[in-house]
C-alpha atoms as an extended CHARMM CRD file, in Angstrom:
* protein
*
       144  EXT
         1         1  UNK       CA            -71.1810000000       55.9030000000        6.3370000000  PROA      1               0.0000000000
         2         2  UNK       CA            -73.4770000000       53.3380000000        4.8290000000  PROA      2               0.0000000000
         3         3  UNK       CA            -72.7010000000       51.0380000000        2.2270000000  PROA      3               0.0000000000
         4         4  UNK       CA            -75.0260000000       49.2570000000       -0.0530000000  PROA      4               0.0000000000
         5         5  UNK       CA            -74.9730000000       46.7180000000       -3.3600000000  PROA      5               0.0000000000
         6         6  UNK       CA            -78.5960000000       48.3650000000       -4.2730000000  PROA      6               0.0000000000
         7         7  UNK       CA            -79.5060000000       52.8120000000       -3.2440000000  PROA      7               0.0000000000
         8         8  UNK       CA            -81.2040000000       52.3050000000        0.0640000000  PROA      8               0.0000000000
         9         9  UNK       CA            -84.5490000000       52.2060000000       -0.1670000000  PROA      9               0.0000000000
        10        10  UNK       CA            -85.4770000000       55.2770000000        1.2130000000  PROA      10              0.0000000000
        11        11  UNK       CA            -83.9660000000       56.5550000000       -1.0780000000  PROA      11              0.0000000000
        12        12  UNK       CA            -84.6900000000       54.5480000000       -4.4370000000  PROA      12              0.0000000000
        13        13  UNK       CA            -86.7550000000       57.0500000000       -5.8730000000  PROA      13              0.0000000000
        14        14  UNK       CA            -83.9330000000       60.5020000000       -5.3590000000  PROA      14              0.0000000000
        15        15  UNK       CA            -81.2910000000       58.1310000000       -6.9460000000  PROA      15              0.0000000000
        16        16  UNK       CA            -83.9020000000       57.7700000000      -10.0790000000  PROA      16              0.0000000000
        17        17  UNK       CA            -84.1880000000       60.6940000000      -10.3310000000  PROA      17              0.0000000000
        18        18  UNK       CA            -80.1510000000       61.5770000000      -10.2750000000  PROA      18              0.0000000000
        19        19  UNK       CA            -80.1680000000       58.5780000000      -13.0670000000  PROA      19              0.0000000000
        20        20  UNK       CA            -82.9410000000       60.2390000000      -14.7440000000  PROA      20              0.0000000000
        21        21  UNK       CA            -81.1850000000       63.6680000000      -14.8820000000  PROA      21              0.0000000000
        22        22  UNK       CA            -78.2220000000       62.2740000000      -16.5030000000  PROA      22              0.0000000000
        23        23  UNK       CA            -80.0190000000       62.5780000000      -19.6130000000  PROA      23              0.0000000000
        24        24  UNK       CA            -79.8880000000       65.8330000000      -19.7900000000  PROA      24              0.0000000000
        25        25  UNK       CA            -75.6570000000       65.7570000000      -19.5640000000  PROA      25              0.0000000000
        26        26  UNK       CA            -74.0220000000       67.6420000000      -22.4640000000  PROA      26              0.0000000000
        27        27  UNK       CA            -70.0540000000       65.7630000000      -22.2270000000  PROA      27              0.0000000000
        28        28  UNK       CA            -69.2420000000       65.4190000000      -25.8130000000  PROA      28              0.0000000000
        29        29  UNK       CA            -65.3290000000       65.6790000000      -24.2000000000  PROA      29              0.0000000000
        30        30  UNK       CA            -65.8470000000       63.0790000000      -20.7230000000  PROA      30              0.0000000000
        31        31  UNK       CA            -68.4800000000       60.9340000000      -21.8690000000  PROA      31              0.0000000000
        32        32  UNK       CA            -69.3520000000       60.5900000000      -18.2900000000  PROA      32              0.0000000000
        33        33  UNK       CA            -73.0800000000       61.8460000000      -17.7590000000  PROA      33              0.0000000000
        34        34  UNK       CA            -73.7950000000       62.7740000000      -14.3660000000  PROA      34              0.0000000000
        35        35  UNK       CA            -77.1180000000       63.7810000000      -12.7530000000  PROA      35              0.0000000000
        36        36  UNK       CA            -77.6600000000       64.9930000000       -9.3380000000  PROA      36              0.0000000000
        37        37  UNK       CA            -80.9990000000       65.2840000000       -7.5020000000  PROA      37              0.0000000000
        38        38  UNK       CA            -82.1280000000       66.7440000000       -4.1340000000  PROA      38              0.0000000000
        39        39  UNK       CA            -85.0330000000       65.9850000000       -2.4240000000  PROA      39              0.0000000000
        40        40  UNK       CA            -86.2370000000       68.9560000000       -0.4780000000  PROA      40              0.0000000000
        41        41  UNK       CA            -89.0210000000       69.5510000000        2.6550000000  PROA      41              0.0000000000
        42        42  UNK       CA            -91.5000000000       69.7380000000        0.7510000000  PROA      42              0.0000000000
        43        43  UNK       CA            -91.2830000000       66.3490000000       -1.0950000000  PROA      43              0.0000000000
        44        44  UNK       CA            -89.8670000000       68.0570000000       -4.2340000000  PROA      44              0.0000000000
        45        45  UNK       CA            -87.5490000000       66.9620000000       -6.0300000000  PROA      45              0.0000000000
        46        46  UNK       CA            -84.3710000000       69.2790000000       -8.4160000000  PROA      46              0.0000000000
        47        47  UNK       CA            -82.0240000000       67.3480000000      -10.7610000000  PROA      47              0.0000000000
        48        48  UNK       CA            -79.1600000000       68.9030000000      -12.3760000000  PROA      48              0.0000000000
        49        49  UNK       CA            -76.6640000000       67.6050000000      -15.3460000000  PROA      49              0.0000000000
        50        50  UNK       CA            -72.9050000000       67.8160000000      -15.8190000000  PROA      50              0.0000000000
        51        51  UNK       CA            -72.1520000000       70.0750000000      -19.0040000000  PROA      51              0.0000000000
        52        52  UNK       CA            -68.9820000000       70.0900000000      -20.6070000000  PROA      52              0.0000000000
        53        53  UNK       CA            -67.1950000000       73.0050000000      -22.5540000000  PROA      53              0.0000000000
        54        54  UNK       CA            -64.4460000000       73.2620000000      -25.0500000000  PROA      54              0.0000000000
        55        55  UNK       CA            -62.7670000000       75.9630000000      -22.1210000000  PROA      55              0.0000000000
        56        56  UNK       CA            -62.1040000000       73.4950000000      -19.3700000000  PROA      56              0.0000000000
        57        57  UNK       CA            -62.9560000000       75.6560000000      -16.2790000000  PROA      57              0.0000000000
        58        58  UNK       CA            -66.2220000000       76.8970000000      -18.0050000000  PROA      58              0.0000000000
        59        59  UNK       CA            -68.3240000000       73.4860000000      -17.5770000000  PROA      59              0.0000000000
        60        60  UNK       CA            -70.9370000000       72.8270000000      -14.0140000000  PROA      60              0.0000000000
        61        61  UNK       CA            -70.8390000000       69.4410000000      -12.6860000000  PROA      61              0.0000000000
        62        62  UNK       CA            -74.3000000000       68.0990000000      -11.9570000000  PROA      62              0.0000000000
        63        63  UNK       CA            -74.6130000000       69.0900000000       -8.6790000000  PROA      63              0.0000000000
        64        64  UNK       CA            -73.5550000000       72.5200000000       -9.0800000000  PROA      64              0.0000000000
        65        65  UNK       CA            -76.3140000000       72.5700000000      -11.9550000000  PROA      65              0.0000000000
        66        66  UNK       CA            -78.6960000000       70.8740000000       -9.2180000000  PROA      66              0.0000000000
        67        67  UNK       CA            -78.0330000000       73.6330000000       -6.2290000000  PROA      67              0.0000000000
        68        68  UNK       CA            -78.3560000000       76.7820000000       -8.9880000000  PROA      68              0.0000000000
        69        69  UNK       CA            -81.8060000000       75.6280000000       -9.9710000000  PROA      69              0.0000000000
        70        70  UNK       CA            -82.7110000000       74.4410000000       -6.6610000000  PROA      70              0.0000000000
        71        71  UNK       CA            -81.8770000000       77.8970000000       -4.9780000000  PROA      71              0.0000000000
        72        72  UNK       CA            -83.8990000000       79.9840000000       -7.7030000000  PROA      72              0.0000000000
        73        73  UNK       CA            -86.5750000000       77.5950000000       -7.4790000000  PROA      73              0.0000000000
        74        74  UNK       CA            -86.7950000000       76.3800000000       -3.8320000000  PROA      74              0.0000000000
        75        75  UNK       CA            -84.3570000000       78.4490000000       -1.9420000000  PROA      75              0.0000000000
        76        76  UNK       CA            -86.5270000000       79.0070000000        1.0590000000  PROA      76              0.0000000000
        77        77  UNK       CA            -87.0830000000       75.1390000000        1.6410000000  PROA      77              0.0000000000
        78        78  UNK       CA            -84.5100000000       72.8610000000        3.1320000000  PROA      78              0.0000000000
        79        79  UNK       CA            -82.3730000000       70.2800000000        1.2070000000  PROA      79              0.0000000000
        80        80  UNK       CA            -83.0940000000       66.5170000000        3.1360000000  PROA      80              0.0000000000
        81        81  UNK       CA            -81.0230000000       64.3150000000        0.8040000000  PROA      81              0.0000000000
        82        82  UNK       CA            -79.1140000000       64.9060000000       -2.6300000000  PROA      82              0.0000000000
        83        83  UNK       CA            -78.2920000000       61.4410000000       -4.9360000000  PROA      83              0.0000000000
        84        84  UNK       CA            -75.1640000000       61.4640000000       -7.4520000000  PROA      84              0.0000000000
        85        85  UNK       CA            -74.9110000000       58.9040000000      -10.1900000000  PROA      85              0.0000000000
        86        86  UNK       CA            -73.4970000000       58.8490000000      -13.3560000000  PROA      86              0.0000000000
        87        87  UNK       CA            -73.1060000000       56.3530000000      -16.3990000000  PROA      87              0.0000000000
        88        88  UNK       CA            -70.9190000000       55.7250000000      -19.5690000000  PROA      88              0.0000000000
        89        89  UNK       CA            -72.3490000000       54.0270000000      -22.9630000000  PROA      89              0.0000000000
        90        90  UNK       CA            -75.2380000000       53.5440000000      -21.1670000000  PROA      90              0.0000000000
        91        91  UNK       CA            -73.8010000000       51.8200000000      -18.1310000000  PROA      91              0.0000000000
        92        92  UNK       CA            -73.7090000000       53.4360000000      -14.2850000000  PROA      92              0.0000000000
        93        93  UNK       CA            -70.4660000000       54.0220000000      -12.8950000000  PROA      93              0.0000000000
        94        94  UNK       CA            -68.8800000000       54.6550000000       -9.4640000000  PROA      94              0.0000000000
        95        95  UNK       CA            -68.8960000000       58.3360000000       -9.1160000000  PROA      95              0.0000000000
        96        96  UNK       CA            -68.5290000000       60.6560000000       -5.9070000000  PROA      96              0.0000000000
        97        97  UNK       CA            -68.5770000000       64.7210000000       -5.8540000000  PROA      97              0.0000000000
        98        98  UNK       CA            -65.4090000000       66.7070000000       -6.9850000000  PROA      98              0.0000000000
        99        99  UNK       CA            -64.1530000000       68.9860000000       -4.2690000000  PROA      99              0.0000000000
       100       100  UNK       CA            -65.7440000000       72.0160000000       -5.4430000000  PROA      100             0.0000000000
       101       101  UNK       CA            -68.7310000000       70.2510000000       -5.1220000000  PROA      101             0.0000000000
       102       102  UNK       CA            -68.2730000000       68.6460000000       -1.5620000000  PROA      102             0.0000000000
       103       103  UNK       CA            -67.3830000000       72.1010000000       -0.4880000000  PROA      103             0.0000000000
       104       104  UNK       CA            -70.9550000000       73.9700000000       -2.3760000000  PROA      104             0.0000000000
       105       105  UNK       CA            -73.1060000000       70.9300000000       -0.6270000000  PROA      105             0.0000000000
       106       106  UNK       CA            -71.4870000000       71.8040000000        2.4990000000  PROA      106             0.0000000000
       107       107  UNK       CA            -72.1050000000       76.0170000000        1.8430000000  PROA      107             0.0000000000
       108       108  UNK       CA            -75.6630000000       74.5240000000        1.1720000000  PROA      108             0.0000000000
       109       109  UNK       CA            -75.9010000000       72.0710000000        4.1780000000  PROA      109             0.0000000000
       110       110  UNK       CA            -74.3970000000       74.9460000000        6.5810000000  PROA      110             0.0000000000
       111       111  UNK       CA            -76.9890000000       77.3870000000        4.7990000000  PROA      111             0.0000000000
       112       112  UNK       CA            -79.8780000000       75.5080000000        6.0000000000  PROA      112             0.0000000000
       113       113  UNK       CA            -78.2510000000       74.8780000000        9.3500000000  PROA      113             0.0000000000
       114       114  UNK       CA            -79.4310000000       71.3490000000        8.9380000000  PROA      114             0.0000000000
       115       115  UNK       CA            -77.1660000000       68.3060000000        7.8740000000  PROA      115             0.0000000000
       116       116  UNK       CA            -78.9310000000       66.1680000000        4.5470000000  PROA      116             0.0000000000
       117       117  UNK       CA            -77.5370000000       62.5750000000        3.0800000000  PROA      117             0.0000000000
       118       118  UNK       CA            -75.3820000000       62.0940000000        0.2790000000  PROA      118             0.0000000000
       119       119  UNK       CA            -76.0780000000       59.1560000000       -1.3940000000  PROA      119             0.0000000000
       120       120  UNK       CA            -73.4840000000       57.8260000000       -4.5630000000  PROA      120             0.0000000000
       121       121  UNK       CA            -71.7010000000       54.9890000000       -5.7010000000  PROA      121             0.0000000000
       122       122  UNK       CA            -68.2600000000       53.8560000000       -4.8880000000  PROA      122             0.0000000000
       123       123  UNK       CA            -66.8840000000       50.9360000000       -5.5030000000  PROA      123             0.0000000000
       124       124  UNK       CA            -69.8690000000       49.0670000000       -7.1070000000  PROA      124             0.0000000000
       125       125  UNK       CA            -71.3560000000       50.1560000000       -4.1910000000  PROA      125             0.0000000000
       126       126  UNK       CA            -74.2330000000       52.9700000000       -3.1470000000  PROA      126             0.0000000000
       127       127  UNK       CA            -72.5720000000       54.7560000000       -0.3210000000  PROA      127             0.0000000000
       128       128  UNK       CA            -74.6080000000       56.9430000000        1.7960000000  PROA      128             0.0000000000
       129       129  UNK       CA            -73.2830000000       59.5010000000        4.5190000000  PROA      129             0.0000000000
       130       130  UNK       CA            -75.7790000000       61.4330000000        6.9770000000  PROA      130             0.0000000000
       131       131  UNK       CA            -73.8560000000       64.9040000000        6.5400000000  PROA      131             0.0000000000
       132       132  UNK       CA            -72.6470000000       66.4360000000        3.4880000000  PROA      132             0.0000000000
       133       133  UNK       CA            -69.7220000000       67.1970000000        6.3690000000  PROA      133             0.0000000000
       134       134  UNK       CA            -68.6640000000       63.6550000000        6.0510000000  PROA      134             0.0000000000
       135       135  UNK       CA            -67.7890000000       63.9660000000        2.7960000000  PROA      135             0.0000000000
       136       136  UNK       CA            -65.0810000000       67.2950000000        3.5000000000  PROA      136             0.0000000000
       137       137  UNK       CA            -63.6930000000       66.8940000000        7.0570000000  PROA      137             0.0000000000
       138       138  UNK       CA            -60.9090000000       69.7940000000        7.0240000000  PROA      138             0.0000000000
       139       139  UNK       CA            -63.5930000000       71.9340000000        5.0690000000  PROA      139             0.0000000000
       140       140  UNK       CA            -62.4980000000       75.6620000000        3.9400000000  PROA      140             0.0000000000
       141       141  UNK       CA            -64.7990000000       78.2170000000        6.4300000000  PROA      141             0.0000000000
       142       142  UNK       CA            -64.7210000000       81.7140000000        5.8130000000  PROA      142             0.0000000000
       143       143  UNK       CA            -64.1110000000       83.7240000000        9.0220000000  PROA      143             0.0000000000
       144       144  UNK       CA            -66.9500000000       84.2920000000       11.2560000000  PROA      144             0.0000000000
């Protein structure tokens, strides 16, 4: 794990693009706009928003949004790095994926068969791990 008072540069323009994606965030009920965004193989780059609904369990986070559209859109190509930010009034706040999402990056991650970064902040600070595995150690695995 890699910590960082500024996103690494490597990956300045994938956290951007996660700040960028916040704007599409419908959370009249959090206030808390998230945007996730992958980068794939091919240079590409998906973004997803949080949305909010009235029925609790009915909302997506961001990057549940970001995986949906990235596997109808560039399923066949493999994920290198996925950036999480989110902001409230305006401003960018610490933020790191709920469990349901640390498990569906690592479904996607073990997918691919290839690990990708995670890059968010925590702490005031941009935190990057090499393996969405980093971020679940005692993940659930269906039986093989």
């Amino acid at each position: 794990m890699k910590k960082s008072v500024t996103p690494p540069e490597k990956y300045r323009k994938l956290v951007e693009a996660s700040i960028k994606a916040q704007s599409a965030s419908r959370s009249p009920y959090s206030c808390i706009k998230v945007g996730a965004a992958a980068l794939m193989s091919s240079g590409a780059v998906v973004e997803g928003a949080n949305w909010e609904s009235p029925s609790y369990p009915a909302g997506v986070c961001a990057e549940r949004a970001m995986l949906s559209a990235l596997f109808s859109s560039h399923g066949s190509e493999t994920i290198e790095a996925v950036a999480v930010t989110a902001s409230k009034e305006g401003v960018q706040v610490d933020i790191s994926p709920c469990g349901i999402c640390r498990q569906s990056l690592l479904d996607a991650q073990n997918m691919q068969r290839h690990p990708f970064a995670v890059i968010f902040r925590y702490n005031g600070e941009y935190v990057t791990v090499d393996s969405a595995a980093e971020l679940l150690p005692f993940a659930f695995e269906a039986s093989k």
